[in-house]
Amino acid sequence: AFELSGVSYSPIMARSRLPLSHEALMLDILQKLPAPGGRNILSHELELLLGTERSLSTVAWEDLPPSCDPVFILDNVANNTRRKGNMDQQLSQMVLGRPGEPTRVTTTPSPSTTSRGAVKRWQVESFATVLRHLLHDTDRHLHVVDFGCGTGTLLLPLAVLFPHCTFTGVEMKPAAVTLLLERAQAAGLSNVAARRCMIEEFLEEPFDVALALHACGNATDAAMQLAVRRRAAYIVSPCCVGACGT
């Protein structure tokens, strides 16, 4: 939640209680920004980004492989329990949409709350909108790198939506990289790779677009700085550093 011009906003609550589209909510907030924002921000670039006929909610989630759907992975009761054993044993206890596994979420979040999976879907939709704008031509091949990719909650659905692009996840946690590759294999994706390293160590491969969703601490800055050095575009949403534990 945040406050602009004396008006408090909570995007999650607004979307759950008001009949507003993504675009209407964004424009309502942007128009209340003080100068030099406000109505001045409704520029040609913003119109290109939002579009006049296309909704941000253009992801047909029901058509994506279950292992790429944040709701299926994050809201599934089988994936939100404490597991024991080595990594292979823990993976075997998770439901990732592999052949022979259930393809539906086995738990329903409380109606009074917004599930983690639903929030991640919104984030993926927002990143997908900006990525479409960068692509211009839907056949243009790009190498997209997701810095601090975790288990692939952002990267994997984008890899499905843009199959002509190559996606690389950069993550320092070995378990997260293993789970990312397991999910990619379950989805049958051939355009996904992963590197286990720090962002600052990703020096060899050229790339066209850098992504960073809630990369902790200075990781967001590191991703942007690396993109600038490579003359690459970047799409980032910083994490909650400085939230004082809230």
mmCIF file of C-alpha atoms in Angstrom:
data_model
loop_
_atom_site.group_PDB
_atom_site.id
_atom_site.type_symbol
_atom_site.label_atom_id
_atom_site.label_comp_id
_atom_site.label_asym_id
_atom_site.label_seq_id
_atom_site.Cartn_x
_atom_site.Cartn_y
_atom_site.Cartn_z
ATOM 1 C CA ALA A 1 0.000 0.000 0.000
ATOM 2 C CA PHE A 2 1.141 3.564 -0.588
ATOM 3 C CA GLU A 3 -0.160 7.122 -0.475
ATOM 4 C CA LEU A 4 -0.306 9.711 -3.248
ATOM 5 C CA SER A 5 -1.705 13.220 -2.840
ATOM 6 C CA GLY A 6 -3.322 12.249 0.442
ATOM 7 C CA VAL A 7 -5.078 9.229 -1.056
ATOM 8 C CA SER A 8 -4.089 5.739 0.088
ATOM 9 C CA TYR A 9 -3.900 2.906 -2.416
ATOM 10 C CA SER A 10 -3.569 -0.830 -2.024
ATOM 11 C CA PRO A 11 -3.451 -2.381 -5.523
ATOM 12 C CA ILE A 12 -4.310 -5.862 -4.299
ATOM 13 C CA MET A 13 -7.314 -4.669 -2.301
ATOM 14 C CA ALA A 14 -8.444 -2.400 -5.089
ATOM 15 C CA ARG A 15 -8.444 -5.206 -7.583
ATOM 16 C CA SER A 16 -10.353 -7.488 -5.239
ATOM 17 C CA ARG A 17 -13.054 -4.963 -4.334
ATOM 18 C CA LEU A 18 -13.463 -2.613 -7.291
ATOM 19 C CA PRO A 19 -14.618 -3.459 -10.818
ATOM 20 C CA LEU A 20 -11.520 -1.858 -12.331
ATOM 21 C CA SER A 21 -9.396 -3.257 -15.117
ATOM 22 C CA HIS A 22 -5.626 -3.243 -14.752
ATOM 23 C CA GLU A 23 -5.470 -0.214 -17.058
ATOM 24 C CA ALA A 24 -8.156 1.733 -15.210
ATOM 25 C CA LEU A 25 -6.457 1.138 -11.883
ATOM 26 C CA MET A 26 -3.056 2.197 -13.215
ATOM 27 C CA LEU A 27 -4.416 5.316 -14.905
ATOM 28 C CA ASP A 28 -6.406 6.288 -11.815
ATOM 29 C CA ILE A 29 -3.238 6.150 -9.721
ATOM 30 C CA LEU A 30 -1.041 7.870 -12.318
ATOM 31 C CA GLN A 31 -3.436 10.778 -12.778
ATOM 32 C CA LYS A 32 -3.241 11.553 -9.050
ATOM 33 C CA LEU A 33 0.562 11.819 -9.062
ATOM 34 C CA PRO A 34 1.936 15.302 -8.303
ATOM 35 C CA ALA A 35 3.930 17.190 -10.971
ATOM 36 C CA PRO A 36 5.808 16.328 -13.093
ATOM 37 C CA GLY A 37 3.637 13.221 -13.178
ATOM 38 C CA GLY A 38 -0.117 13.365 -13.005
ATOM 39 C CA ARG A 39 -1.931 13.909 -16.254
ATOM 40 C CA ASN A 40 1.364 14.769 -17.922
ATOM 41 C CA ILE A 41 2.456 11.173 -17.566
ATOM 42 C CA LEU A 42 -0.280 10.005 -19.921
ATOM 43 C CA SER A 43 2.152 10.265 -22.789
ATOM 44 C CA HIS A 44 2.497 8.512 -26.117
ATOM 45 C CA GLU A 45 4.850 6.014 -24.497
ATOM 46 C CA LEU A 46 2.320 5.092 -21.824
ATOM 47 C CA GLU A 47 -0.394 4.672 -24.432
ATOM 48 C CA LEU A 48 1.896 2.340 -26.381
ATOM 49 C CA LEU A 49 2.607 0.388 -23.229
ATOM 50 C CA LEU A 50 -0.990 -0.010 -22.116
ATOM 51 C CA GLY A 51 -2.588 -0.129 -25.541
ATOM 52 C CA THR A 52 -6.118 0.991 -26.314
ATOM 53 C CA GLU A 53 -7.702 -2.367 -27.010
ATOM 54 C CA ARG A 54 -5.432 -4.896 -25.325
ATOM 55 C CA SER A 55 -5.899 -5.699 -21.662
ATOM 56 C CA LEU A 56 -2.995 -6.512 -19.404
ATOM 57 C CA SER A 57 -4.877 -9.689 -18.530
ATOM 58 C CA THR A 58 -4.061 -11.375 -21.840
ATOM 59 C CA VAL A 59 -2.498 -14.504 -20.387
ATOM 60 C CA ALA A 60 -4.720 -17.526 -20.953
ATOM 61 C CA TRP A 61 -3.599 -19.245 -17.790
ATOM 62 C CA GLU A 62 -5.752 -22.285 -18.420
ATOM 63 C CA ASP A 63 -3.717 -22.981 -21.561
ATOM 64 C CA LEU A 64 -0.313 -22.854 -19.842
ATOM 65 C CA PRO A 65 1.377 -25.996 -18.541
ATOM 66 C CA PRO A 66 0.536 -26.370 -14.831
ATOM 67 C CA SER A 67 4.210 -26.154 -13.847
ATOM 68 C CA CYS A 68 4.310 -22.629 -15.304
ATOM 69 C CA ASP A 69 1.193 -21.344 -13.524
ATOM 70 C CA PRO A 70 1.949 -19.523 -10.244
ATOM 71 C CA VAL A 71 -1.467 -20.442 -8.862
ATOM 72 C CA PHE A 72 -0.891 -24.153 -9.487
ATOM 73 C CA ILE A 73 2.575 -24.093 -7.919
ATOM 74 C CA LEU A 74 2.219 -21.595 -5.067
ATOM 75 C CA ASP A 75 -1.361 -22.272 -3.965
ATOM 76 C CA ASN A 76 -1.110 -26.049 -4.163
ATOM 77 C CA VAL A 77 -1.240 -27.582 -0.688
ATOM 78 C CA ALA A 78 1.263 -30.262 -1.738
ATOM 79 C CA ASN A 79 3.864 -27.567 -2.365
ATOM 80 C CA ASN A 80 3.335 -25.608 0.835
ATOM 81 C CA THR A 81 4.234 -28.192 3.456
ATOM 82 C CA ARG A 82 7.563 -28.803 5.178
ATOM 83 C CA ARG A 83 9.444 -31.573 3.328
ATOM 84 C CA LYS A 84 12.309 -33.745 4.503
ATOM 85 C CA GLY A 85 15.172 -35.518 2.770
ATOM 86 C CA ASN A 86 17.619 -34.532 0.050
ATOM 87 C CA MET A 87 16.663 -32.366 -2.919
ATOM 88 C CA ASP A 88 15.558 -35.291 -5.083
ATOM 89 C CA GLN A 89 13.354 -36.615 -2.285
ATOM 90 C CA GLN A 90 11.823 -33.214 -1.678
ATOM 91 C CA LEU A 91 11.117 -32.723 -5.386
ATOM 92 C CA SER A 92 9.375 -36.090 -5.525
ATOM 93 C CA GLN A 93 6.924 -34.870 -2.862
ATOM 94 C CA MET A 94 5.951 -31.752 -4.813
ATOM 95 C CA VAL A 95 3.197 -31.522 -7.413
ATOM 96 C CA LEU A 96 4.691 -29.812 -10.483
ATOM 97 C CA GLY A 97 2.324 -30.871 -13.248
ATOM 98 C CA ARG A 98 4.508 -33.765 -14.375
ATOM 99 C CA PRO A 99 2.947 -36.609 -16.396
ATOM 100 C CA GLY A 100 0.631 -38.593 -14.180
ATOM 101 C CA GLU A 101 0.255 -35.854 -11.576
ATOM 102 C CA PRO A 102 -2.939 -33.898 -10.861
ATOM 103 C CA THR A 103 -3.351 -30.822 -13.036
ATOM 104 C CA ARG A 104 -5.632 -28.869 -10.688
ATOM 105 C CA VAL A 105 -4.861 -26.917 -7.548
ATOM 106 C CA THR A 106 -5.785 -29.013 -4.534
ATOM 107 C CA THR A 107 -6.540 -26.119 -2.187
ATOM 108 C CA THR A 108 -8.702 -23.008 -2.392
ATOM 109 C CA PRO A 109 -7.468 -19.794 -0.732
ATOM 110 C CA SER A 110 -9.727 -18.031 1.728
ATOM 111 C CA PRO A 111 -12.216 -15.685 -0.011
ATOM 112 C CA SER A 112 -11.074 -12.897 2.327
ATOM 113 C CA THR A 113 -7.470 -13.018 1.129
ATOM 114 C CA THR A 114 -5.625 -12.800 -2.159
ATOM 115 C CA SER A 115 -3.506 -15.870 -2.785
ATOM 116 C CA ARG A 116 0.232 -15.735 -3.490
ATOM 117 C CA GLY A 117 -0.383 -17.354 -6.851
ATOM 118 C CA ALA A 118 -2.909 -14.711 -7.906
ATOM 119 C CA VAL A 119 -0.502 -11.889 -7.017
ATOM 120 C CA LYS A 120 2.269 -13.568 -9.024
ATOM 121 C CA ARG A 121 -0.070 -13.918 -11.998
ATOM 122 C CA TRP A 122 -0.657 -10.160 -11.955
ATOM 123 C CA GLN A 123 3.092 -9.559 -11.835
ATOM 124 C CA VAL A 124 3.692 -11.882 -14.791
ATOM 125 C CA GLU A 125 0.960 -10.107 -16.780
ATOM 126 C CA SER A 126 2.572 -6.727 -16.117
ATOM 127 C CA PHE A 127 6.039 -7.927 -17.175
ATOM 128 C CA ALA A 128 4.540 -9.611 -20.255
ATOM 129 C CA THR A 129 2.922 -6.337 -21.327
ATOM 130 C CA VAL A 130 6.225 -4.453 -21.195
ATOM 131 C CA LEU A 131 8.046 -7.303 -22.939
ATOM 132 C CA ARG A 132 5.519 -7.254 -25.780
ATOM 133 C CA HIS A 133 6.201 -3.545 -26.146
ATOM 134 C CA LEU A 134 9.948 -4.191 -26.360
ATOM 135 C CA LEU A 135 9.520 -6.939 -28.919
ATOM 136 C CA HIS A 136 7.522 -4.840 -31.393
ATOM 137 C CA ASP A 137 7.629 -7.670 -33.931
ATOM 138 C CA THR A 138 6.358 -10.888 -32.355
ATOM 139 C CA ASP A 139 8.902 -12.912 -34.365
ATOM 140 C CA ARG A 140 11.916 -11.003 -33.062
ATOM 141 C CA HIS A 141 14.283 -13.254 -31.129
ATOM 142 C CA LEU A 142 15.636 -11.915 -27.851
ATOM 143 C CA HIS A 143 17.777 -13.360 -25.098
ATOM 144 C CA VAL A 144 15.957 -12.496 -21.878
ATOM 145 C CA VAL A 145 17.724 -12.973 -18.526
ATOM 146 C CA ASP A 146 15.789 -13.128 -15.264
ATOM 147 C CA PHE A 147 18.167 -12.070 -12.485
ATOM 148 C CA GLY A 148 17.299 -13.508 -9.089
ATOM 149 C CA CYS A 149 14.831 -15.814 -10.828
ATOM 150 C CA GLY A 150 14.149 -18.077 -7.855
ATOM 151 C CA THR A 151 12.254 -21.172 -8.962
ATOM 152 C CA GLY A 152 11.049 -19.576 -12.213
ATOM 153 C CA THR A 153 7.671 -18.180 -11.200
ATOM 154 C CA LEU A 154 8.165 -15.183 -13.528
ATOM 155 C CA LEU A 155 10.498 -16.699 -16.099
ATOM 156 C CA LEU A 156 8.572 -19.876 -16.968
ATOM 157 C CA PRO A 157 5.213 -18.367 -18.002
ATOM 158 C CA LEU A 158 7.076 -15.741 -20.048
ATOM 159 C CA ALA A 159 9.019 -18.526 -21.775
ATOM 160 C CA VAL A 160 5.690 -20.073 -22.784
ATOM 161 C CA LEU A 161 4.247 -16.760 -23.957
ATOM 162 C CA PHE A 162 7.350 -15.899 -26.017
ATOM 163 C CA PRO A 163 8.541 -19.268 -27.369
ATOM 164 C CA HIS A 164 10.724 -17.625 -30.021
ATOM 165 C CA CYS A 165 12.894 -16.023 -27.316
ATOM 166 C CA THR A 166 15.576 -17.616 -25.150
ATOM 167 C CA PHE A 167 15.241 -17.268 -21.383
ATOM 168 C CA THR A 168 18.035 -17.704 -18.854
ATOM 169 C CA GLY A 169 17.473 -17.689 -15.121
ATOM 170 C CA VAL A 170 20.298 -16.452 -12.893
ATOM 171 C CA GLU A 171 20.009 -17.552 -9.274
ATOM 172 C CA MET A 172 22.519 -18.125 -6.461
ATOM 173 C CA LYS A 173 20.516 -20.797 -4.570
ATOM 174 C CA PRO A 174 21.174 -24.344 -5.856
ATOM 175 C CA ALA A 175 17.799 -25.708 -4.717
ATOM 176 C CA ALA A 176 15.933 -22.950 -6.563
ATOM 177 C CA VAL A 177 17.843 -23.639 -9.795
ATOM 178 C CA THR A 178 17.094 -27.361 -9.507
ATOM 179 C CA LEU A 179 13.385 -26.684 -9.045
ATOM 180 C CA LEU A 180 13.358 -24.200 -11.933
ATOM 181 C CA LEU A 181 14.831 -26.773 -14.314
ATOM 182 C CA GLU A 182 12.450 -29.454 -13.015
ATOM 183 C CA ARG A 183 9.475 -27.189 -13.715
ATOM 184 C CA ALA A 184 10.811 -26.332 -17.179
ATOM 185 C CA GLN A 185 11.218 -30.024 -17.970
ATOM 186 C CA ALA A 186 7.688 -30.762 -16.752
ATOM 187 C CA ALA A 187 6.422 -28.084 -19.154
ATOM 188 C CA GLY A 188 8.488 -29.409 -22.058
ATOM 189 C CA LEU A 189 10.223 -26.055 -22.543
ATOM 190 C CA SER A 190 13.303 -26.023 -24.751
ATOM 191 C CA ASN A 191 13.983 -22.273 -24.562
ATOM 192 C CA VAL A 192 14.905 -22.160 -20.855
ATOM 193 C CA ALA A 193 18.362 -22.360 -19.277
ATOM 194 C CA ALA A 194 19.698 -21.536 -15.830
ATOM 195 C CA ARG A 195 22.959 -20.339 -14.299
ATOM 196 C CA ARG A 196 23.794 -20.693 -10.614
ATOM 197 C CA CYS A 197 25.809 -17.592 -9.805
ATOM 198 C CA MET A 198 25.663 -14.072 -8.436
ATOM 199 C CA ILE A 199 24.346 -11.366 -10.762
ATOM 200 C CA GLU A 200 27.771 -9.719 -10.846
ATOM 201 C CA GLU A 201 29.279 -12.997 -12.079
ATOM 202 C CA PHE A 202 27.083 -13.260 -15.159
ATOM 203 C CA LEU A 203 29.668 -11.806 -17.493
ATOM 204 C CA GLU A 204 30.085 -14.099 -20.481
ATOM 205 C CA GLU A 205 26.776 -14.250 -22.297
ATOM 206 C CA PRO A 206 25.277 -11.304 -24.197
ATOM 207 C CA PHE A 207 21.591 -10.601 -23.615
ATOM 208 C CA ASP A 208 18.908 -8.225 -24.843
ATOM 209 C CA VAL A 209 16.570 -7.772 -21.859
ATOM 210 C CA ALA A 210 17.169 -8.023 -18.115
ATOM 211 C CA LEU A 211 14.327 -8.880 -15.747
ATOM 212 C CA ALA A 212 14.360 -8.531 -11.970
ATOM 213 C CA LEU A 213 11.267 -9.087 -9.838
ATOM 214 C CA HIS A 214 11.785 -8.316 -6.137
ATOM 215 C CA ALA A 215 15.512 -9.049 -6.349
ATOM 216 C CA CYS A 216 16.640 -8.467 -2.771
ATOM 217 C CA GLY A 217 18.978 -5.808 -1.471
ATOM 218 C CA ASN A 218 21.239 -4.318 -4.117
ATOM 219 C CA ALA A 219 20.477 -7.141 -6.565
ATOM 220 C CA THR A 220 18.016 -4.958 -8.492
ATOM 221 C CA ASP A 221 20.687 -2.275 -8.869
ATOM 222 C CA ALA A 222 23.203 -4.910 -9.982
ATOM 223 C CA ALA A 223 20.807 -6.177 -12.660
ATOM 224 C CA MET A 224 20.184 -2.665 -13.995
ATOM 225 C CA GLN A 225 23.869 -1.770 -13.962
ATOM 226 C CA LEU A 226 24.750 -4.935 -15.854
ATOM 227 C CA ALA A 227 22.009 -4.240 -18.407
ATOM 228 C CA VAL A 228 23.333 -0.715 -18.941
ATOM 229 C CA ARG A 229 26.858 -2.027 -19.486
ATOM 230 C CA ARG A 230 25.521 -4.523 -22.040
ATOM 231 C CA ARG A 231 23.313 -1.860 -23.680
ATOM 232 C CA ALA A 232 20.301 -4.046 -22.926
ATOM 233 C CA ALA A 233 16.780 -3.080 -21.942
ATOM 234 C CA TYR A 234 15.618 -3.858 -18.428
ATOM 235 C CA ILE A 235 12.270 -4.418 -16.688
ATOM 236 C CA VAL A 236 12.483 -4.375 -12.910
ATOM 237 C CA SER A 237 10.225 -4.245 -9.865
ATOM 238 C CA PRO A 238 12.364 -3.631 -6.755
ATOM 239 C CA CYS A 239 11.875 -5.533 -3.519
ATOM 240 C CA CYS A 240 10.750 -4.166 -0.169
ATOM 241 C CA VAL A 241 14.137 -3.041 1.162
ATOM 242 C CA GLY A 242 13.531 -0.272 3.679
ATOM 243 C CA ALA A 243 10.045 -1.471 4.628
ATOM 244 C CA CYS A 244 11.145 -1.662 8.278
ATOM 245 C CA GLY A 245 9.725 -5.116 8.725
ATOM 246 C CA THR A 246 6.225 -4.242 7.513
#
